[in-house]
Amino acid sequence: MSLEIKKLVEKYQTPLYVYDFNNITNRYEELKEAFGGKKSLVAYAVKSNSNLAVIRHLANLGAGADCVSIGEVRRALKAGIKKYKIIFSGVGKRDEEIREALQEDILLLNLESEAEMKRVEMIAKELGVEARISIRVNPNVDPKTHPYISTGLHENKFGVSLDSAKRMYILAKKSEYLNPVGIHFHIGSQLTELAPIEEACGIVADLVRSLDAIGIEIKFFDVGGGVGVVYDDEVTIRPADYARAILSQLKGLDLTIVSEPGRYMMANSGIFLTRVLYEKVNGNKRFVIVDGAMNDLLRPSLYNAYHRIEAVQKEGEKSPADVVGPVCESGDFLGKDIPLPPLEHNDILVVHSAGAYGFTMSSNYNTRGRAAEVAILDGKDYLIRERESFDDQIRLEEACDISWQK
Ligand SMILES: *Cc1c(COP(=O)(O)O)cnc(C)c1O
């Protein structure tokens, strides 16, 4: 492994994202199999890693896509995800996004407010189509995760209450231009406990039953994403138990179960490679300064998230160090108090569990080009995104007329 990492760094330079496509396959199969003979759709949450090669790989496995912008819908279609497996979610869709999604005839628009439903109805009417919709219900369940990635409580901006959902379904059922076929919830991310998921399922399943009683037949039961992964020493949910918990709440209902995993599929399918620039000691604090930074991997800075970090092929007594990048922010770190051996210029550090919400959250802050991305499939490496150059970064500024500034 470490020899391969050295070779990859020589070939592609750093900072670098590397993804294990065989692991993505395994994660997908595991989840798909967990639902066994039941009708199910694994709609990959594109926002976790939206590289076209990643989506194409999942498309080939038969996955659907959960998208949160029309850009993601375009990526999914371009990568070969079938349109009838694409869901468009998100609290703030623009008119032109709604229009395009309806024209593309994707599986579902997932709605998050009554006002949004009115817009969708209006646009569907303009186009003379019937919009297949689902409604995101906020079951007011505490997912017991980080507040930034908790979404299923009323204090969060997502979804609508059970009462408003019911009202919306009744309105939608009456409309010529809306076809309410789905129900959706997503209570949070990095979930490590089953109880909140089961509770949410039970609450939403009751709503499905009460809708059925008034002639509104729901076909797609979308449990969102959020299945947690091991970053450190978390005890996580097994797919089989996850499926069992969900199915236990759906007795007597004939539904297609949709899940929207992102992190589960990608986090431990990816690593981030960075090289040591310098070591320094301030007072009694040891810093390892590397060429990767918060613009490449934001999770530590944004959520104080932990990523395991290790040095490649280095011996020596370990002592705690903060691994920091070159960005001009004190919040720019990849890890704090990480036990590391003495390091030298050009030594390589592996940042683990970086496949989800790594590259997709990266930016050009400090005019740093985004990292390159590489896929490993059956022991072979493939470049799937070139390293961003300075010219790439300034292209849109250079394209503007600056004669007014002379
Ligand atoms: C972010 C998101 C997901 C994916 O969450 P993970 O924790 O990565 O599985 C799924 N569905 C919706 C609606 C989301 O916003």
Coordinates of C-alpha atoms and ligand atoms in Angstrom, one line a residue:
M1 CA 0.0 0.0 0.0
S2 CA 2.6 2.6 1.0
L3 CA 4.7 1.7 -2.1
E4 CA 1.7 2.3 -4.3
I5 CA 1.1 5.6 -2.5
K6 CA 4.6 6.7 -3.2
K7 CA 4.2 5.8 -6.9
L8 CA 0.9 7.7 -7.1
V9 CA 2.4 10.8 -5.6
E10 CA 5.4 10.6 -8.0
K11 CA 3.0 10.2 -10.9
Y12 CA 0.3 12.7 -10.0
Q13 CA 1.9 15.0 -7.4
T14 CA 0.1 16.4 -4.3
P15 CA -2.4 17.4 -3.0
L16 CA -4.2 14.4 -4.4
Y17 CA -7.5 12.5 -3.9
V18 CA -7.4 8.8 -4.5
Y19 CA -10.6 6.7 -4.7
D20 CA -10.9 2.9 -4.5
F21 CA -13.6 2.1 -7.0
N22 CA -13.8 -1.5 -5.9
N23 CA -14.7 -0.4 -2.5
I24 CA -17.5 1.8 -3.9
T25 CA -18.8 -1.4 -5.7
N26 CA -18.8 -3.3 -2.4
R27 CA -20.6 -0.6 -0.5
Y28 CA -23.3 -0.3 -3.2
E29 CA -23.8 -4.1 -3.3
E30 CA -23.9 -4.4 0.4
L31 CA -26.7 -1.8 0.7
K32 CA -28.6 -3.1 -2.3
E33 CA -28.5 -6.7 -0.9
A34 CA -29.6 -5.5 2.6
F35 CA -33.0 -4.7 1.1
G36 CA -33.1 -8.2 -0.4
G37 CA -36.2 -9.0 -2.4
K38 CA -37.9 -5.7 -1.6
K39 CA -38.4 -3.1 -4.2
S40 CA -35.6 -0.6 -3.6
L41 CA -33.6 2.1 -5.2
V42 CA -30.2 3.2 -4.0
A43 CA -30.0 6.9 -5.1
Y44 CA -26.5 8.0 -4.5
A45 CA -26.2 11.4 -2.9
V46 CA -24.2 13.2 -5.6
K47 CA -23.1 16.0 -3.4
S48 CA -20.8 13.7 -1.4
N49 CA -18.6 13.2 -4.4
S50 CA -19.7 14.4 -7.8
N51 CA -16.8 13.4 -10.0
L52 CA -18.3 12.1 -13.3
A53 CA -16.2 8.9 -13.1
V54 CA -17.6 8.2 -9.6
I55 CA -21.2 8.7 -10.8
R56 CA -20.6 6.7 -14.0
H57 CA -19.2 3.8 -11.9
L58 CA -22.4 3.9 -9.8
A59 CA -24.6 4.2 -12.9
N60 CA -23.0 1.0 -14.2
L61 CA -23.9 -0.7 -11.0
G62 CA -27.5 0.4 -11.4
A63 CA -27.6 3.2 -8.9
G64 CA -29.9 6.2 -9.0
A65 CA -29.0 9.7 -7.9
D66 CA -30.1 12.1 -5.3
C67 CA -29.3 15.6 -6.5
V68 CA -29.6 19.0 -4.8
S69 CA -29.1 21.3 -7.7
I70 CA -29.8 21.2 -11.5
G71 CA -26.0 21.0 -11.9
E72 CA -26.0 17.7 -10.1
V73 CA -29.0 16.5 -12.1
R74 CA -27.0 17.3 -15.3
R75 CA -24.0 15.4 -13.9
A76 CA -26.1 12.4 -13.1
L77 CA -27.7 12.4 -16.6
K78 CA -24.3 12.9 -18.3
A79 CA -22.8 10.1 -16.3
G80 CA -25.5 7.7 -17.5
I81 CA -27.9 7.5 -14.5
K82 CA -31.3 6.6 -15.8
K83 CA -33.7 9.6 -15.6
Y84 CA -36.3 7.5 -13.9
K85 CA -33.8 6.9 -11.0
I86 CA -33.0 10.6 -10.4
I87 CA -34.5 12.6 -7.5
F88 CA -34.1 16.4 -7.2
S89 CA -34.1 17.6 -3.6
G90 CA -33.2 20.9 -1.9
V91 CA -34.9 23.7 0.0
G92 CA -34.4 26.4 -2.6
K93 CA -34.9 25.4 -6.2
R94 CA -34.9 28.2 -8.8
D95 CA -37.7 28.4 -11.5
E96 CA -35.3 27.4 -14.3
E97 CA -34.1 24.4 -12.2
I98 CA -37.6 23.2 -11.7
R99 CA -38.4 23.7 -15.4
E100 CA -35.4 21.8 -16.6
A101 CA -36.0 18.9 -14.1
L102 CA -39.6 18.7 -15.4
Q103 CA -38.5 18.7 -19.0
E104 CA -36.0 16.0 -18.3
D105 CA -38.8 13.9 -16.8
I106 CA -36.8 12.7 -13.8
L107 CA -38.3 10.4 -11.2
L108 CA -39.2 12.9 -8.5
L109 CA -39.0 16.5 -7.4
N110 CA -38.7 16.4 -3.7
L111 CA -40.5 19.5 -2.2
E112 CA -39.7 21.2 1.0
S113 CA -42.4 23.9 1.3
E114 CA -46.0 24.8 0.2
A115 CA -44.6 27.8 -1.6
E116 CA -42.3 25.7 -3.6
M117 CA -45.2 23.3 -4.5
K118 CA -47.1 26.3 -5.9
R119 CA -44.1 27.2 -8.1
V120 CA -43.8 23.7 -9.3
E121 CA -47.5 23.5 -10.1
M122 CA -47.3 26.8 -12.0
I123 CA -44.3 25.7 -14.1
A124 CA -45.8 22.2 -14.7
K125 CA -48.9 23.9 -16.0
E126 CA -46.9 26.2 -18.3
L127 CA -45.1 23.1 -19.7
G128 CA -48.3 21.1 -19.9
V129 CA -46.9 18.2 -17.8
E130 CA -47.7 16.5 -14.6
A131 CA -45.0 16.8 -12.0
R132 CA -44.2 13.7 -10.0
I133 CA -43.5 14.9 -6.5
S134 CA -42.5 13.8 -3.1
I135 CA -42.7 15.9 0.0
R136 CA -39.9 16.1 2.6
V137 CA -41.4 15.6 6.0
N138 CA -39.6 16.8 9.1
P139 CA -40.4 14.1 11.7
N140 CA -38.9 16.2 14.5
V141 CA -36.6 13.4 15.6
D142 CA -33.2 14.0 17.2
P143 CA -30.7 12.1 15.1
K144 CA -28.0 12.4 17.8
T145 CA -25.3 13.7 15.4
H146 CA -23.3 17.0 14.9
P147 CA -25.7 20.0 14.9
Y148 CA -24.3 21.1 11.5
I149 CA -25.4 17.9 9.9
S150 CA -28.6 17.4 11.9
T151 CA -31.6 18.1 9.7
G152 CA -34.6 16.4 11.1
L153 CA -35.6 18.7 13.9
H154 CA -38.1 21.6 13.5
E155 CA -35.4 24.0 14.4
N156 CA -33.7 23.0 11.1
K157 CA -34.6 24.6 7.8
F158 CA -35.4 21.3 6.1
G159 CA -38.8 19.8 5.2
V160 CA -42.3 20.5 6.5
S161 CA -44.2 19.4 9.6
L162 CA -46.5 16.4 9.4
D163 CA -49.6 18.6 9.4
S164 CA -48.4 20.8 6.5
A165 CA -47.3 17.7 4.6
K166 CA -50.8 16.2 4.9
R167 CA -52.3 19.5 3.7
M168 CA -49.8 19.6 0.8
Y169 CA -50.7 16.1 -0.3
I170 CA -54.4 16.9 -0.3
L171 CA -53.7 20.0 -2.4
A172 CA -51.4 18.1 -4.8
K173 CA -53.9 15.3 -5.2
K174 CA -56.5 17.8 -6.4
S175 CA -54.1 19.5 -8.9
E176 CA -54.1 18.5 -12.5
Y177 CA -50.4 19.2 -12.7
L178 CA -49.1 17.4 -9.6
N179 CA -48.8 13.7 -8.9
P180 CA -47.8 13.1 -5.3
V181 CA -46.2 9.6 -5.4
G182 CA -43.4 9.9 -2.9
I183 CA -42.6 10.8 0.7
H184 CA -39.2 11.7 2.0
F185 CA -37.3 12.4 5.1
H186 CA -33.6 12.8 5.9
I187 CA -32.9 13.4 9.6
G188 CA -29.2 14.0 9.5
S189 CA -25.8 12.7 8.5
Q190 CA -23.2 10.5 10.1
L191 CA -25.9 8.6 12.0
T192 CA -24.5 5.9 14.2
E193 CA -27.7 4.9 16.0
L194 CA -30.7 3.0 14.6
A195 CA -33.3 4.2 17.0
P196 CA -33.8 7.7 15.5
I197 CA -34.1 6.2 12.0
E198 CA -36.6 3.6 13.1
E199 CA -38.6 6.3 15.0
A200 CA -38.7 8.6 12.0
C201 CA -39.7 5.7 9.7
G202 CA -42.6 4.8 12.1
I203 CA -43.8 8.4 12.1
V204 CA -43.7 8.8 8.4
A205 CA -45.2 5.4 7.8
D206 CA -48.2 6.4 9.9
L207 CA -48.6 9.4 7.6
V208 CA -48.5 7.1 4.6
R209 CA -51.2 5.0 6.1
S210 CA -53.4 8.0 6.8
L211 CA -52.9 9.3 3.3
D212 CA -53.8 5.9 1.9
A213 CA -57.1 6.1 3.9
I214 CA -58.1 9.2 2.0
G215 CA -57.1 7.8 -1.4
I216 CA -53.6 9.2 -1.8
E217 CA -51.3 6.3 -2.7
I218 CA -47.6 6.7 -2.0
K219 CA -45.3 4.6 -4.0
F220 CA -41.8 5.7 -3.0
F221 CA -40.8 5.8 0.6
D222 CA -37.5 7.7 0.7
V223 CA -35.5 7.3 3.9
G224 CA -32.8 9.8 2.9
G225 CA -29.2 9.1 3.5
G226 CA -27.1 9.6 6.6
V227 CA -25.7 6.2 7.4
G228 CA -22.5 6.9 9.4
V229 CA -19.0 5.6 8.7
V230 CA -15.9 4.9 10.8
Y231 CA -13.6 7.9 11.0
D232 CA -12.1 7.1 14.3
D233 CA -13.5 4.4 16.5
E234 CA -17.3 4.9 16.0
V235 CA -19.5 1.9 16.2
T236 CA -21.6 2.2 13.0
I237 CA -24.8 0.8 11.6
R238 CA -24.7 -2.4 9.6
P239 CA -26.7 -2.2 6.3
A240 CA -28.6 -5.4 7.2
D241 CA -29.7 -3.9 10.5
Y242 CA -30.5 -0.6 8.8
A243 CA -32.8 -2.3 6.3
R244 CA -34.4 -4.5 9.0
A245 CA -35.2 -1.4 11.1
I246 CA -36.8 0.4 8.2
L247 CA -38.8 -2.6 7.0
S248 CA -40.0 -3.3 10.5
Q249 CA -42.0 0.0 10.3
L250 CA -43.5 -0.7 6.9
K251 CA -45.5 -3.8 7.6
G252 CA -48.5 -4.1 5.3
L253 CA -47.3 -1.3 3.0
D254 CA -46.4 -1.9 -0.7
L255 CA -43.6 0.6 -1.3
T256 CA -40.4 1.1 -3.2
I257 CA -37.8 2.0 -0.6
V258 CA -35.4 4.7 -1.7
S259 CA -32.2 5.4 0.2
E260 CA -29.8 8.2 -0.5
P261 CA -26.4 7.2 0.8
G262 CA -23.5 9.6 0.2
R263 CA -21.0 9.3 3.0
Y264 CA -21.6 5.6 3.4
M265 CA -20.6 5.0 -0.2
M266 CA -17.7 7.3 -0.5
A267 CA -16.0 8.4 2.8
N268 CA -13.9 5.3 3.3
S269 CA -13.5 4.8 -0.5
G270 CA -11.1 7.8 -0.6
I271 CA -7.9 9.1 0.8
F272 CA -6.3 12.5 0.6
L273 CA -2.5 12.6 0.0
T274 CA -0.4 15.6 1.0
R275 CA 3.3 16.3 1.3
V276 CA 5.2 17.7 4.2
L277 CA 6.6 21.1 3.5
Y278 CA 8.1 22.0 6.9
E279 CA 8.1 21.2 10.6
K280 CA 8.2 23.8 13.3
V281 CA 7.8 24.3 17.0
N282 CA 6.1 27.3 18.5
G283 CA 6.7 27.3 22.3
N284 CA 6.0 23.6 23.0
K285 CA 3.5 23.1 20.2
R286 CA 4.6 21.0 17.2
F287 CA 3.3 21.9 13.8
V288 CA 3.6 19.9 10.6
I289 CA 3.0 22.2 7.6
V290 CA 1.7 20.4 4.6
D291 CA 0.8 21.3 1.0
G292 CA -2.9 20.3 1.5
A293 CA -5.2 22.8 3.2
M294 CA -8.7 23.7 4.3
N295 CA -9.5 24.7 0.7
D296 CA -8.9 21.0 -0.3
L297 CA -10.5 19.3 2.7
L298 CA -12.8 21.6 4.7
R299 CA -14.3 19.1 7.1
P300 CA -11.8 19.5 10.0
S301 CA -12.1 23.3 9.8
L302 CA -15.9 23.4 9.3
Y303 CA -17.1 20.6 11.6
N304 CA -14.0 20.0 13.7
A305 CA -14.2 16.6 12.1
Y306 CA -11.6 14.0 12.8
H307 CA -9.6 12.3 10.0
R308 CA -7.0 9.7 10.8
I309 CA -3.7 10.8 9.5
E310 CA -0.5 8.7 9.1
A311 CA 2.9 9.1 7.6
V312 CA 4.0 6.8 4.8
Q313 CA 7.0 4.7 5.4
K314 CA 8.4 6.7 8.4
E315 CA 9.8 5.2 11.5
G316 CA 10.7 6.9 14.8
E317 CA 9.1 7.9 18.0
K318 CA 5.7 9.6 17.6
S319 CA 4.8 12.8 19.2
P320 CA 1.6 14.9 18.8
A321 CA 1.5 17.5 16.1
D322 CA -1.1 19.8 14.5
V323 CA -1.2 19.1 10.8
V324 CA -1.8 22.5 9.1
G325 CA -2.0 23.9 5.6
P326 CA -0.6 27.0 4.0
V327 CA -3.9 29.0 4.0
C328 CA -3.9 32.2 6.0
E329 CA -6.5 31.2 8.6
S330 CA -5.9 29.8 12.1
G331 CA -8.8 27.4 11.3
D332 CA -6.7 25.9 8.5
F333 CA -5.9 22.5 9.9
L334 CA -6.3 18.9 8.8
G335 CA -5.7 17.4 12.2
K336 CA -4.9 18.4 15.8
D337 CA -2.7 16.5 18.2
I338 CA -2.0 13.7 15.6
P339 CA 0.7 11.3 16.8
L340 CA 3.4 11.5 14.1
P341 CA 7.1 10.4 13.8
P342 CA 9.7 13.0 13.0
L343 CA 9.1 14.2 9.4
E344 CA 11.1 15.8 6.7
H345 CA 10.4 17.8 3.5
N346 CA 8.5 15.8 1.0
D347 CA 7.4 13.0 3.3
I348 CA 3.9 11.9 2.5
L349 CA 0.9 12.0 4.8
V350 CA -2.3 10.0 4.2
V351 CA -5.5 11.6 5.4
H352 CA -8.0 8.8 5.7
S353 CA -11.8 8.7 5.1
A354 CA -11.7 11.6 2.7
G355 CA -13.8 10.3 -0.2
A356 CA -17.0 12.0 0.9
Y357 CA -17.4 15.8 1.3
G358 CA -13.8 16.2 0.5
F359 CA -13.2 17.3 -3.0
T360 CA -16.8 18.5 -3.4
M361 CA -16.4 21.1 -0.6
S362 CA -13.0 22.3 -2.0
S363 CA -12.5 25.9 -3.1
N364 CA -10.0 28.2 -4.7
Y365 CA -9.4 30.2 -1.5
N366 CA -6.0 31.8 -1.4
T367 CA -5.9 31.2 -5.2
R368 CA -5.0 27.5 -4.7
G369 CA -5.9 25.2 -7.6
R370 CA -8.1 22.3 -6.7
A371 CA -6.4 18.9 -6.2
A372 CA -6.3 16.2 -8.9
E373 CA -8.4 13.1 -8.4
V374 CA -7.4 9.5 -9.2
A375 CA -9.5 6.3 -9.4
I376 CA -8.1 2.9 -8.6
L377 CA -10.0 0.0 -10.2
D378 CA -8.7 -3.6 -10.1
G379 CA -5.2 -2.4 -9.2
K380 CA -4.9 0.2 -12.0
D381 CA -4.9 3.9 -11.6
Y382 CA -6.7 6.4 -13.7
L383 CA -6.7 10.2 -13.6
I384 CA -10.3 11.3 -13.3
R385 CA -9.8 15.0 -12.8
E386 CA -6.8 17.1 -13.7
R387 CA -5.2 19.3 -11.2
E388 CA -6.6 22.8 -11.6
S389 CA -4.1 25.3 -13.0
F390 CA -3.7 29.0 -12.5
D391 CA -5.2 29.6 -15.9
D392 CA -8.2 27.5 -15.1
Q393 CA -8.8 29.7 -12.0
I394 CA -8.7 33.1 -13.8
R395 CA -10.4 32.1 -17.0
L396 CA -13.7 33.6 -16.2
E397 CA -12.1 36.9 -15.1
E398 CA -9.9 37.0 -18.2
A399 CA -13.1 36.5 -20.3
C400 CA -14.4 39.9 -19.1
D401 CA -13.9 43.2 -20.8
I402 CA -11.6 45.3 -18.7
S403 CA -11.2 48.3 -21.0
W404 CA -13.3 50.4 -18.6
Q405 CA -10.5 50.1 -16.1
K406 CA -7.7 51.7 -18.1
Ligands
LIG1 C1 -26.8 15.2 2.1 C2 -28.0 14.4 1.8 C3 -27.9 13.0 1.7 C4 -26.7 12.3 1.9 O1 -26.2 12.3 3.2 P1 -25.1 11.3 3.6 O2 -24.9 11.6 5.1 O3 -23.9 11.6 2.8 O4 -25.5 9.9 3.4 C5 -29.1 12.4 1.3 N1 -30.3 13.0 1.1 C6 -30.4 14.3 1.3 C7 -31.7 15.0 1.0 C8 -29.3 15.1 1.6 O5 -29.4 16.4 1.8

